[in-house]
mmCIF file with all atom_site columns, C-alpha atoms in Angstrom:
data_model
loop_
_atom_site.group_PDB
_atom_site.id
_atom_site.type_symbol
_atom_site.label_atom_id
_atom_site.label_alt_id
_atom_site.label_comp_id
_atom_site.label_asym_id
_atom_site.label_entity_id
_atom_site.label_seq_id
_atom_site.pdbx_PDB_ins_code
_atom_site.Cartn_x
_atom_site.Cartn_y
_atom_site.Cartn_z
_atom_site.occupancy
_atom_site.B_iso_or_equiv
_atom_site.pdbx_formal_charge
_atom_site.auth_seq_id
_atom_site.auth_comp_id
_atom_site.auth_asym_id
_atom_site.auth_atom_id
_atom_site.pdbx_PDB_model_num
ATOM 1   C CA . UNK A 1 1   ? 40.046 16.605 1.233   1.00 0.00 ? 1   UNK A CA 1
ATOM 2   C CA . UNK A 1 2   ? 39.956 17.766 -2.332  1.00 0.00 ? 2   UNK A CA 1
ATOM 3   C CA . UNK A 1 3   ? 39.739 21.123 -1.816  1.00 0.00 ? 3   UNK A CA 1
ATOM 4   C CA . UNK A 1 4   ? 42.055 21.454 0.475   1.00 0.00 ? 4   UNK A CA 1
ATOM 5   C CA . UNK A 1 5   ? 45.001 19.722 -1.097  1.00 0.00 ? 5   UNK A CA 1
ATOM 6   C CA . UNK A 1 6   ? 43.834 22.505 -4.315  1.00 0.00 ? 6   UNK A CA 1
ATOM 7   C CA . UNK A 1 7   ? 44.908 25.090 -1.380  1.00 0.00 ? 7   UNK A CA 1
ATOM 8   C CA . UNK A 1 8   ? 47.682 23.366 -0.688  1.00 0.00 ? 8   UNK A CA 1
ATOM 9   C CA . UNK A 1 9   ? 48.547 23.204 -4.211  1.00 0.00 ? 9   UNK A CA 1
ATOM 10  C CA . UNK A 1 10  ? 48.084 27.216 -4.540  1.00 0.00 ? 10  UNK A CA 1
ATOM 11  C CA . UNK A 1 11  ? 49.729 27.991 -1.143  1.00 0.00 ? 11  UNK A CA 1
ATOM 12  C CA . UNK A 1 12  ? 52.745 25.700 -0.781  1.00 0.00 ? 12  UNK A CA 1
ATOM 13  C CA . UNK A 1 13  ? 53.016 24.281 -4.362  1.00 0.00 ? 13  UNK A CA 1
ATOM 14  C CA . UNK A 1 14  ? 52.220 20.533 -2.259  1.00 0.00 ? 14  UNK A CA 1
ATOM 15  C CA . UNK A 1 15  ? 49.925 18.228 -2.889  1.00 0.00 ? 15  UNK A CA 1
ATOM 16  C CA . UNK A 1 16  ? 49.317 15.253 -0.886  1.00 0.00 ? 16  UNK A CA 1
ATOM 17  C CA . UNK A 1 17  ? 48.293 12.140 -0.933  1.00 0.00 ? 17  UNK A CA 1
ATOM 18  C CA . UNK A 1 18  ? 44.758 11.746 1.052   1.00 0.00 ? 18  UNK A CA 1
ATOM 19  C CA . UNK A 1 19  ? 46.187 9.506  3.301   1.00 0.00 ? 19  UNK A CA 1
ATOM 20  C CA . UNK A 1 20  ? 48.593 11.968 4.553   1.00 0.00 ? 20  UNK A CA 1
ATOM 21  C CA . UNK A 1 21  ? 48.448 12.414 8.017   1.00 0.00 ? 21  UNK A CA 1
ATOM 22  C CA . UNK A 1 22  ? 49.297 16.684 7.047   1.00 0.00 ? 22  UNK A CA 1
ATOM 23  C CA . UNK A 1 23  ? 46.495 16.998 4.798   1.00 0.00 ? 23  UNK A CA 1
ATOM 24  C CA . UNK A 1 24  ? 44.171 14.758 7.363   1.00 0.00 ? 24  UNK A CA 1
ATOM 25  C CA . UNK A 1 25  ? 44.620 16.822 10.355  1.00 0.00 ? 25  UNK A CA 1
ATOM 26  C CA . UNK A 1 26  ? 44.660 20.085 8.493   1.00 0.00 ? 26  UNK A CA 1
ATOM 27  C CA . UNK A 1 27  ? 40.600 19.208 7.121   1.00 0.00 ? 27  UNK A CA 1
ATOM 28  C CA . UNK A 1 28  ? 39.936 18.037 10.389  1.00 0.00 ? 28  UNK A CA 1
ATOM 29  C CA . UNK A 1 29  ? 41.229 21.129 11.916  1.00 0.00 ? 29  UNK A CA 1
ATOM 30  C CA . UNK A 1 30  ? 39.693 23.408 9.819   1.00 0.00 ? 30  UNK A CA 1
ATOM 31  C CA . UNK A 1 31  ? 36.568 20.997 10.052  1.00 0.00 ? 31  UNK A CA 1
ATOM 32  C CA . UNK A 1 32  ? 36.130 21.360 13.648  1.00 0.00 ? 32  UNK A CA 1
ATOM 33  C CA . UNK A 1 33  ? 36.657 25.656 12.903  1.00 0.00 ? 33  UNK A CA 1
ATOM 34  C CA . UNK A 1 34  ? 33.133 25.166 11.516  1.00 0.00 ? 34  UNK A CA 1
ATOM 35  C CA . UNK A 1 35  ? 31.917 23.265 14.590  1.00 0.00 ? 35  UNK A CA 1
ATOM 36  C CA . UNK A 1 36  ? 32.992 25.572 17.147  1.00 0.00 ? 36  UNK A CA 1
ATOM 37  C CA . UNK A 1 37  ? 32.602 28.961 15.328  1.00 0.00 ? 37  UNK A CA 1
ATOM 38  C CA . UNK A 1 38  ? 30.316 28.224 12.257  1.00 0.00 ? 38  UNK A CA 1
ATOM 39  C CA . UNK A 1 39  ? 26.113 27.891 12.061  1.00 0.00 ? 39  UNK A CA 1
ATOM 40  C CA . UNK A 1 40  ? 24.548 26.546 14.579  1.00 0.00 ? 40  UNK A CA 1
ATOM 41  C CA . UNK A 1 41  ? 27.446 26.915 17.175  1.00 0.00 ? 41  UNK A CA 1
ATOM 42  C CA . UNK A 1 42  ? 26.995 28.027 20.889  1.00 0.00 ? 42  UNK A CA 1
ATOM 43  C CA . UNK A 1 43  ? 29.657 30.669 19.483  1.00 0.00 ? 43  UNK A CA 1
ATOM 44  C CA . UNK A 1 44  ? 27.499 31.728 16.637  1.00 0.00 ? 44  UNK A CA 1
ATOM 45  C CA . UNK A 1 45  ? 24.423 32.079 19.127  1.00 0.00 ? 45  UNK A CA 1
ATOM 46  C CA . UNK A 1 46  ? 26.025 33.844 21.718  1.00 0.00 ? 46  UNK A CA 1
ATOM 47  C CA . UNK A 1 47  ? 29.026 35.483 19.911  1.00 0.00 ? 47  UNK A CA 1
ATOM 48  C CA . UNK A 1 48  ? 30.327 37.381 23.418  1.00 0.00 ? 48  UNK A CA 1
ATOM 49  C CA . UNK A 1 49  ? 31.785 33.816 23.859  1.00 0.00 ? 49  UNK A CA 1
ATOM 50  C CA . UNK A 1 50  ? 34.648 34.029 21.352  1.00 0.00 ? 50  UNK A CA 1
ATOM 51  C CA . UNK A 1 51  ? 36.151 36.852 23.299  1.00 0.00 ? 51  UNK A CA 1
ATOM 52  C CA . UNK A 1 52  ? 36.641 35.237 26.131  1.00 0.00 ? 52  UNK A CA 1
ATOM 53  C CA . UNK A 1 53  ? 39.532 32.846 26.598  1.00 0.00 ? 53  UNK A CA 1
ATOM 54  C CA . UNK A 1 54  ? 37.047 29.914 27.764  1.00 0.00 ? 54  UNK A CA 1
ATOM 55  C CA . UNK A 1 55  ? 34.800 27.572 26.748  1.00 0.00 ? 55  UNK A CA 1
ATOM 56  C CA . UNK A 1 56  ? 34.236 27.748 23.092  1.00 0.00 ? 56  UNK A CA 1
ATOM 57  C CA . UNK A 1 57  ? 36.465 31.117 22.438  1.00 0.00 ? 57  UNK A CA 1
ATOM 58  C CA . UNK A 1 58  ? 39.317 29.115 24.033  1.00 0.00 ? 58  UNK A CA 1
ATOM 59  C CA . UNK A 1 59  ? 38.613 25.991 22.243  1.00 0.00 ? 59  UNK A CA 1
ATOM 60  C CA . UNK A 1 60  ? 38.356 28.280 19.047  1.00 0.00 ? 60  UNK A CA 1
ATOM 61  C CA . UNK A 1 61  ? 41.784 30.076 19.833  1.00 0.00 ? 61  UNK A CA 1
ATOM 62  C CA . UNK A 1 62  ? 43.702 26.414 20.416  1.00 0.00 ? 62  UNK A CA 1
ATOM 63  C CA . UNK A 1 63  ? 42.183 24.968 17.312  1.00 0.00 ? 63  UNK A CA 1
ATOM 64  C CA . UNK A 1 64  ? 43.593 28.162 15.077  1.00 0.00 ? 64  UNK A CA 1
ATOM 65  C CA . UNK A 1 65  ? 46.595 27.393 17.201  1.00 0.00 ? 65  UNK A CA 1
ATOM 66  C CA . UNK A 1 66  ? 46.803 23.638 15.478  1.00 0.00 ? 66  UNK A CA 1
ATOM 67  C CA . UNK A 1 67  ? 45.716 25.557 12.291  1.00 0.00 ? 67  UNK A CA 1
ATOM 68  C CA . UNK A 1 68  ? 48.947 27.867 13.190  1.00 0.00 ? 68  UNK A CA 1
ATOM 69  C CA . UNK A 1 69  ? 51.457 25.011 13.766  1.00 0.00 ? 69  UNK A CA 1
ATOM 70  C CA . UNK A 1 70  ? 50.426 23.409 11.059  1.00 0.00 ? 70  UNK A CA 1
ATOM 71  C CA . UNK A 1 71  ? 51.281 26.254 8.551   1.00 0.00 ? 71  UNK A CA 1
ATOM 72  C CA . UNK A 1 72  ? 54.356 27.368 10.293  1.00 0.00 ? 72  UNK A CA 1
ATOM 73  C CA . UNK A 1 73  ? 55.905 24.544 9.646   1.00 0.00 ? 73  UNK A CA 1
ATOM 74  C CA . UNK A 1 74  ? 55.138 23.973 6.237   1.00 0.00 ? 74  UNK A CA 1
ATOM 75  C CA . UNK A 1 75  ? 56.589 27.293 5.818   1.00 0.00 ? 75  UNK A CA 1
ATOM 76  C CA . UNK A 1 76  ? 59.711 26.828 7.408   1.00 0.00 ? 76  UNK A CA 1
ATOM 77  C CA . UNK A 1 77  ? 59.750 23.691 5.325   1.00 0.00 ? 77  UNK A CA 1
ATOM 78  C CA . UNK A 1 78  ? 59.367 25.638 2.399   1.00 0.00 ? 78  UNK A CA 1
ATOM 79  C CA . UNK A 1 79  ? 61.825 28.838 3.229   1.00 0.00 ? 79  UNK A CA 1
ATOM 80  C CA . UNK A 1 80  ? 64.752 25.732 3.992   1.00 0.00 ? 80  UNK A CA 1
ATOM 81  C CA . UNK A 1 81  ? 64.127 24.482 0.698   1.00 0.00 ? 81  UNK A CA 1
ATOM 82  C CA . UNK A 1 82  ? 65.659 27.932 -1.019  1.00 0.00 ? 82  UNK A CA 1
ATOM 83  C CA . UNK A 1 83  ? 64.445 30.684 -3.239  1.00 0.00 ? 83  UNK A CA 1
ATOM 84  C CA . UNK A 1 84  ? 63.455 29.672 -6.961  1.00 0.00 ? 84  UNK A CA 1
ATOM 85  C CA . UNK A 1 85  ? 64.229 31.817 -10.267 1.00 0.00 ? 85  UNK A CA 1
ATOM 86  C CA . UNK A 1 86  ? 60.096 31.076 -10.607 1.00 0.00 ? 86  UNK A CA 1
ATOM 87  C CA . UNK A 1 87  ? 57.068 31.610 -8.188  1.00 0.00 ? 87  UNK A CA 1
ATOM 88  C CA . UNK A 1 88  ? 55.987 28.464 -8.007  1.00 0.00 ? 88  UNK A CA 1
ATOM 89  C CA . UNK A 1 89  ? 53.399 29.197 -5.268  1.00 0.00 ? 89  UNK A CA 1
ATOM 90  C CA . UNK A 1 90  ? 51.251 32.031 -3.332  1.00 0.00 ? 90  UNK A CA 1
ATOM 91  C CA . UNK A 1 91  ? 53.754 31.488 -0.634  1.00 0.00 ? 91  UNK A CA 1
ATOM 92  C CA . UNK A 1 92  ? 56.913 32.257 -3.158  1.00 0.00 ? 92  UNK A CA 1
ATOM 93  C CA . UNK A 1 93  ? 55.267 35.375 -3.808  1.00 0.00 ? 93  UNK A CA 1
ATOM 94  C CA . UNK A 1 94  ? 54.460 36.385 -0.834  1.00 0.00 ? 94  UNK A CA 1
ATOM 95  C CA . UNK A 1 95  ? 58.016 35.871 1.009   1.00 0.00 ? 95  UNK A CA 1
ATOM 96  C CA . UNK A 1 96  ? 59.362 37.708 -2.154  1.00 0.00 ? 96  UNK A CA 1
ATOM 97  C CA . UNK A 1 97  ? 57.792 40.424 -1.514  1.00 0.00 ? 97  UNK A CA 1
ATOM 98  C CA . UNK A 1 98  ? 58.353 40.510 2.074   1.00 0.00 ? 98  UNK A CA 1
ATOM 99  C CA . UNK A 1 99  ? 62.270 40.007 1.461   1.00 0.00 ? 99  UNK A CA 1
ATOM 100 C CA . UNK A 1 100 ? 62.007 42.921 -1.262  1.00 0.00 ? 100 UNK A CA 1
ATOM 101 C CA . UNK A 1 101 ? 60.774 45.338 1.734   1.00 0.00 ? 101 UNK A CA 1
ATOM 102 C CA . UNK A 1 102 ? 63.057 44.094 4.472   1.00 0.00 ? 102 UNK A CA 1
ATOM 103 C CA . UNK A 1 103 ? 65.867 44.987 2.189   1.00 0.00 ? 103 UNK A CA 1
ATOM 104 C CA . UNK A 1 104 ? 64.616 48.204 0.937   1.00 0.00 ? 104 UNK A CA 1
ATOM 105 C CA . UNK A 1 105 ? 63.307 48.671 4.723   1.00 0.00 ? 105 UNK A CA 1
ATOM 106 C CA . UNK A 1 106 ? 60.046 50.108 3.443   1.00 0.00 ? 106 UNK A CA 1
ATOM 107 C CA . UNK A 1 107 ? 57.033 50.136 5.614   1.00 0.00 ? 107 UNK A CA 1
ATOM 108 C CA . UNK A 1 108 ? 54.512 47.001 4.576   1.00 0.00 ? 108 UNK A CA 1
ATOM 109 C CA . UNK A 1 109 ? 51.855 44.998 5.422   1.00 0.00 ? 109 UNK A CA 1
ATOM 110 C CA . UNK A 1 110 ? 53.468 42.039 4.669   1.00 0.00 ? 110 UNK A CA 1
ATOM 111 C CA . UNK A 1 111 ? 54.336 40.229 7.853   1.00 0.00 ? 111 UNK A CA 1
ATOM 112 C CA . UNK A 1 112 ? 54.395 36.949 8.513   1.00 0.00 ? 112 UNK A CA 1
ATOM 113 C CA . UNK A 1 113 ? 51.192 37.444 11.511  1.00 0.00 ? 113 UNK A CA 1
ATOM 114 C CA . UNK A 1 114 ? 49.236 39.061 7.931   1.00 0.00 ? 114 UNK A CA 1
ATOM 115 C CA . UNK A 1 115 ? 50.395 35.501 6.076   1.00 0.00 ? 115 UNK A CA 1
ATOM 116 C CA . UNK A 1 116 ? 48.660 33.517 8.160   1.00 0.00 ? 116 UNK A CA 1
ATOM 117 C CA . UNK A 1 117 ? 45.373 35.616 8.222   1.00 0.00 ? 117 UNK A CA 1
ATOM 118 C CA . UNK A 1 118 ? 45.191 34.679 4.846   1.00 0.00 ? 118 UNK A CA 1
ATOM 119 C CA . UNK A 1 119 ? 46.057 31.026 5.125   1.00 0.00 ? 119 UNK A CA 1
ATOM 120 C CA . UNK A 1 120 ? 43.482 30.947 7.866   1.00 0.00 ? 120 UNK A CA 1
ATOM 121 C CA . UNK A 1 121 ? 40.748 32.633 5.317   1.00 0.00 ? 121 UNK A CA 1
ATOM 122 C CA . UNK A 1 122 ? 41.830 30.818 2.401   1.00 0.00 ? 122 UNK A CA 1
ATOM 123 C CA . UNK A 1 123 ? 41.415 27.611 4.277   1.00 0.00 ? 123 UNK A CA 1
ATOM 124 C CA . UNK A 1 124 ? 38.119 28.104 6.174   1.00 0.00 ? 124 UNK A CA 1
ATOM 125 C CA . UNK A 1 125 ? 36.852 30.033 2.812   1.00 0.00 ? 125 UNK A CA 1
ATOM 126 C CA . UNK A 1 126 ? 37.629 27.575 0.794   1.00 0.00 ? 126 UNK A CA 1
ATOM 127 C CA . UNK A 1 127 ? 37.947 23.799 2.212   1.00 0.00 ? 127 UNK A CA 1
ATOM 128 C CA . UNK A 1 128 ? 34.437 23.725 3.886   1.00 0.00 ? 128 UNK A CA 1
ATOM 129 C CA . UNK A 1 129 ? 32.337 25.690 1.675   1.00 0.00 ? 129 UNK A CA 1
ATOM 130 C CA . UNK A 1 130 ? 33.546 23.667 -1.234  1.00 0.00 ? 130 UNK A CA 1
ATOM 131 C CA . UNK A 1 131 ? 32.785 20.174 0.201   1.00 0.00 ? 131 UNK A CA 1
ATOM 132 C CA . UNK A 1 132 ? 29.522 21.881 1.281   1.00 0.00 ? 132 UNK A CA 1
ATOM 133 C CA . UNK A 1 133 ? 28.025 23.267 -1.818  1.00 0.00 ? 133 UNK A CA 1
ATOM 134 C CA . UNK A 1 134 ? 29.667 19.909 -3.237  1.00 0.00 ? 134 UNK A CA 1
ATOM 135 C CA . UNK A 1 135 ? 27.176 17.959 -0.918  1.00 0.00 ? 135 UNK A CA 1
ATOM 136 C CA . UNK A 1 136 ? 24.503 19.923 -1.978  1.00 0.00 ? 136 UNK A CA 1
ATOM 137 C CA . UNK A 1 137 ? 24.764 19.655 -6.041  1.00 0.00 ? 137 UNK A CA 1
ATOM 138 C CA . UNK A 1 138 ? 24.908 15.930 -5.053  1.00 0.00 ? 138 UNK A CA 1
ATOM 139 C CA . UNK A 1 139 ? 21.436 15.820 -3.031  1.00 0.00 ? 139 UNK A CA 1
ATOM 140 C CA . UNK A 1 140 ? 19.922 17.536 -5.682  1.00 0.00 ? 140 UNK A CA 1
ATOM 141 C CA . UNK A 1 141 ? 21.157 15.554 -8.358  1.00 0.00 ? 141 UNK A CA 1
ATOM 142 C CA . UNK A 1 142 ? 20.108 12.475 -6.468  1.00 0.00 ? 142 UNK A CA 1
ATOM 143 C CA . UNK A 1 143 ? 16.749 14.148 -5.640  1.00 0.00 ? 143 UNK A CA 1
ATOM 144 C CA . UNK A 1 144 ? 15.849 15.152 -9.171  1.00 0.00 ? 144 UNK A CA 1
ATOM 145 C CA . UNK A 1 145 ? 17.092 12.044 -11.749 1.00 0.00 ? 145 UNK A CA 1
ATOM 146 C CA . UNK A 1 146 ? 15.770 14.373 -14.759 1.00 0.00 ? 146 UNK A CA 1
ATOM 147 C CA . UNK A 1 147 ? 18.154 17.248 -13.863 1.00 0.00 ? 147 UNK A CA 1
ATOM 148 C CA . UNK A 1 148 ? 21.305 15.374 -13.594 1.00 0.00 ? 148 UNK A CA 1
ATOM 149 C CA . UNK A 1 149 ? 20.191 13.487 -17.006 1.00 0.00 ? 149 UNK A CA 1
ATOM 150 C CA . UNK A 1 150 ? 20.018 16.838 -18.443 1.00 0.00 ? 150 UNK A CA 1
ATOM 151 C CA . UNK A 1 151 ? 23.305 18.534 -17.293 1.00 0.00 ? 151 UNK A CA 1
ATOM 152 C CA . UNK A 1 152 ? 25.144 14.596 -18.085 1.00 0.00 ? 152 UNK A CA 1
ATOM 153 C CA . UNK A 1 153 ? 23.299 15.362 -21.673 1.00 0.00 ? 153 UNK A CA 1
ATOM 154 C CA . UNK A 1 154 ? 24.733 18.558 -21.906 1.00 0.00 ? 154 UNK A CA 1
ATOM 155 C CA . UNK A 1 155 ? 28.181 17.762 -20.923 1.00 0.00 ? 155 UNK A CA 1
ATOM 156 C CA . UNK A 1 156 ? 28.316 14.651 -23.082 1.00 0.00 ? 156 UNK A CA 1
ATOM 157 C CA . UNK A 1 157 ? 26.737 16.566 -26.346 1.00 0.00 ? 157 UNK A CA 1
ATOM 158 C CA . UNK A 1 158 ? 29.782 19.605 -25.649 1.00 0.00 ? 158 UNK A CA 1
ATOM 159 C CA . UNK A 1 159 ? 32.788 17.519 -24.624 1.00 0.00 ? 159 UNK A CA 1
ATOM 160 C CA . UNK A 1 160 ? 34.529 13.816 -25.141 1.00 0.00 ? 160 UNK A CA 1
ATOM 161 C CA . UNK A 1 161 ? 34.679 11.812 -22.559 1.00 0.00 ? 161 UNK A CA 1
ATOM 162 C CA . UNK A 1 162 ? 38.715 12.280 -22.311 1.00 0.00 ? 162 UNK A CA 1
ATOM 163 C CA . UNK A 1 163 ? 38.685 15.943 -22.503 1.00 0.00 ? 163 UNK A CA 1
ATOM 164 C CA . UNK A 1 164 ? 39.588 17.760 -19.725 1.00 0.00 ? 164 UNK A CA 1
ATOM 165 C CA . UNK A 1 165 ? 37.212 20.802 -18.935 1.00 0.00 ? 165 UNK A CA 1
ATOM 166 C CA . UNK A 1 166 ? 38.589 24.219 -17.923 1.00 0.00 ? 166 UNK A CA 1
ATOM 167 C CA . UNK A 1 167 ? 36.697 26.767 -16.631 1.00 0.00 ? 167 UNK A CA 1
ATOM 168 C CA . UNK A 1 168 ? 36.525 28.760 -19.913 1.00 0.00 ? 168 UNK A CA 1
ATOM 169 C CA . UNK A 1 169 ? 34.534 26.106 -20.955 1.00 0.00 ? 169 UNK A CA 1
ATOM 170 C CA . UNK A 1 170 ? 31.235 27.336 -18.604 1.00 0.00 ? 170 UNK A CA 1
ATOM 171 C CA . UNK A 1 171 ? 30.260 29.279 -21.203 1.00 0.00 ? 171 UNK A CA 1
ATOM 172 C CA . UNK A 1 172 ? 29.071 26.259 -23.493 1.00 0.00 ? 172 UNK A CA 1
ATOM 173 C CA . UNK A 1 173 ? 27.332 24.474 -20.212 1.00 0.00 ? 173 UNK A CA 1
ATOM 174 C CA . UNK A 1 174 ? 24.095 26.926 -19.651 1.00 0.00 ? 174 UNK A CA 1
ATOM 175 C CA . UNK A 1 175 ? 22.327 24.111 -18.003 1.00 0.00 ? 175 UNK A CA 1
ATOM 176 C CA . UNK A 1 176 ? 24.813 23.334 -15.714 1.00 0.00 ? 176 UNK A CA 1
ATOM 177 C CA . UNK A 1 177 ? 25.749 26.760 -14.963 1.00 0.00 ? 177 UNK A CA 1
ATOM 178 C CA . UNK A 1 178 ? 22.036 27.149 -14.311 1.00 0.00 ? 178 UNK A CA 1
ATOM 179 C CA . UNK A 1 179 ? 21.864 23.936 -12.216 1.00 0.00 ? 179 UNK A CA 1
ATOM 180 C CA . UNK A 1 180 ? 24.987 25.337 -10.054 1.00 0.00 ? 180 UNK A CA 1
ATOM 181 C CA . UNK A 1 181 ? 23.561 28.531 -9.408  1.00 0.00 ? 181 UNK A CA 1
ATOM 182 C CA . UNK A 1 182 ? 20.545 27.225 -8.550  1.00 0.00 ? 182 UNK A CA 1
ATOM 183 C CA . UNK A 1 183 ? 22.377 24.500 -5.831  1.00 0.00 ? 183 UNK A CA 1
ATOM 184 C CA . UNK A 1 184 ? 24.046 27.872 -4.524  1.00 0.00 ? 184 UNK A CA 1
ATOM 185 C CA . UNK A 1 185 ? 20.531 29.693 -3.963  1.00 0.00 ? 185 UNK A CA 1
ATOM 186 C CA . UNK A 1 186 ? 18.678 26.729 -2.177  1.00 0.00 ? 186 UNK A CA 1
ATOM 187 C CA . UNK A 1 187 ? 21.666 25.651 -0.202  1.00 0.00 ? 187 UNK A CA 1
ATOM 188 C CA . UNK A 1 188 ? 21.565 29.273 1.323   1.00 0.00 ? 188 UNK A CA 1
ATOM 189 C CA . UNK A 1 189 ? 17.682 29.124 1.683   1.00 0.00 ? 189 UNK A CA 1
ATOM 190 C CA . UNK A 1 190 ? 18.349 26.138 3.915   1.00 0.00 ? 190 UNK A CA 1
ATOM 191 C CA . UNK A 1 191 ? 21.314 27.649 6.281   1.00 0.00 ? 191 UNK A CA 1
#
């Protein structure tokens, strides 16, 4: 849910509550993406599957359509509610830029089919393999008592508990840069 409403943030300049039914369907959505098309999936085994327009191609092609709907509207939402002085969001930027060619009538690549390709990858990129590698730091943390004592140490030696980290600040966490790398290369050895 977190990581999602932090693309939601970038995208549409929204964030929502977690009890939002928008932000609920959209991680289930791109949630059951992973099911159908991700490791593990009859798709993934037998990839001739996705292009066909049955079994699981077509239920991959109706789930991107609720992935589709989903965005469309939020971006109709977002065109009704005007053009700002300031780009507030990836989305500001984006229909900018597509205004500035449609006026000049210049050739570009950016249409709206290209805008959601890259909702669609910024999603599935970045909602699922977030909670993932999440779940994993958090196995091995629970796993190995001494390791998350050591990266707590670290943080609580380098920063007050109020302080709010930024990620300039990796540079004075070795251990726990360490420890994430090293949740990054034995999550993959699993897969």
């Amino acid at each position: 849910m977190s990581s999602c409403n932090i693309i939601s943030k970038l995208v549409f300049n929204q964030q929502l509550e977690y009890t939002d039914p928008n932000l609920q369907e959209q991680v289930a959505t791109v949630l059951k993406h992973f099911q159908l098309a991700g490791p593990g999936s009859l798709n993934s085994m037998t990839p001739i599957f996705a292009h066909f327009r049955i079994g699981p191609g077509q239920r991959i092609v109706n789930n991107y359509k609720v992935m589709k709907r989903l965005w469309c509207k939020q971006i109709q939402d977002h065109i009704k509610k005007g053009e700002n002085s300031e780009h507030e969001d990836i989305l500001d930027v984006y229909l900018a830029e597509l205004q500035k060619h449609l006026t000049a009538g210049t050739k570009t690549q950016f249409k709206m089919h290209n805008l959601l390709w890259l909702l669609r990858d910024l999603y599935l990129a970045g909602t699922e393999t977030t909670s993932t590698t999440l779940k994993w730091a958090v196995l091995y943390l629970a796993a190995h008592p001494e390791k998350q004592r050591k990266c707590h140490e670290e943080l609580d030696k380098e920063f007050s508990q109020d302080c709010v980290l930024s990620y300039a600040d990796r540079t004075k966490l070795p251990y726990v840069n360490a420890f994430i790398m090293e949740t990054l290369r034995l999550g993959i050895f699993f897969l």
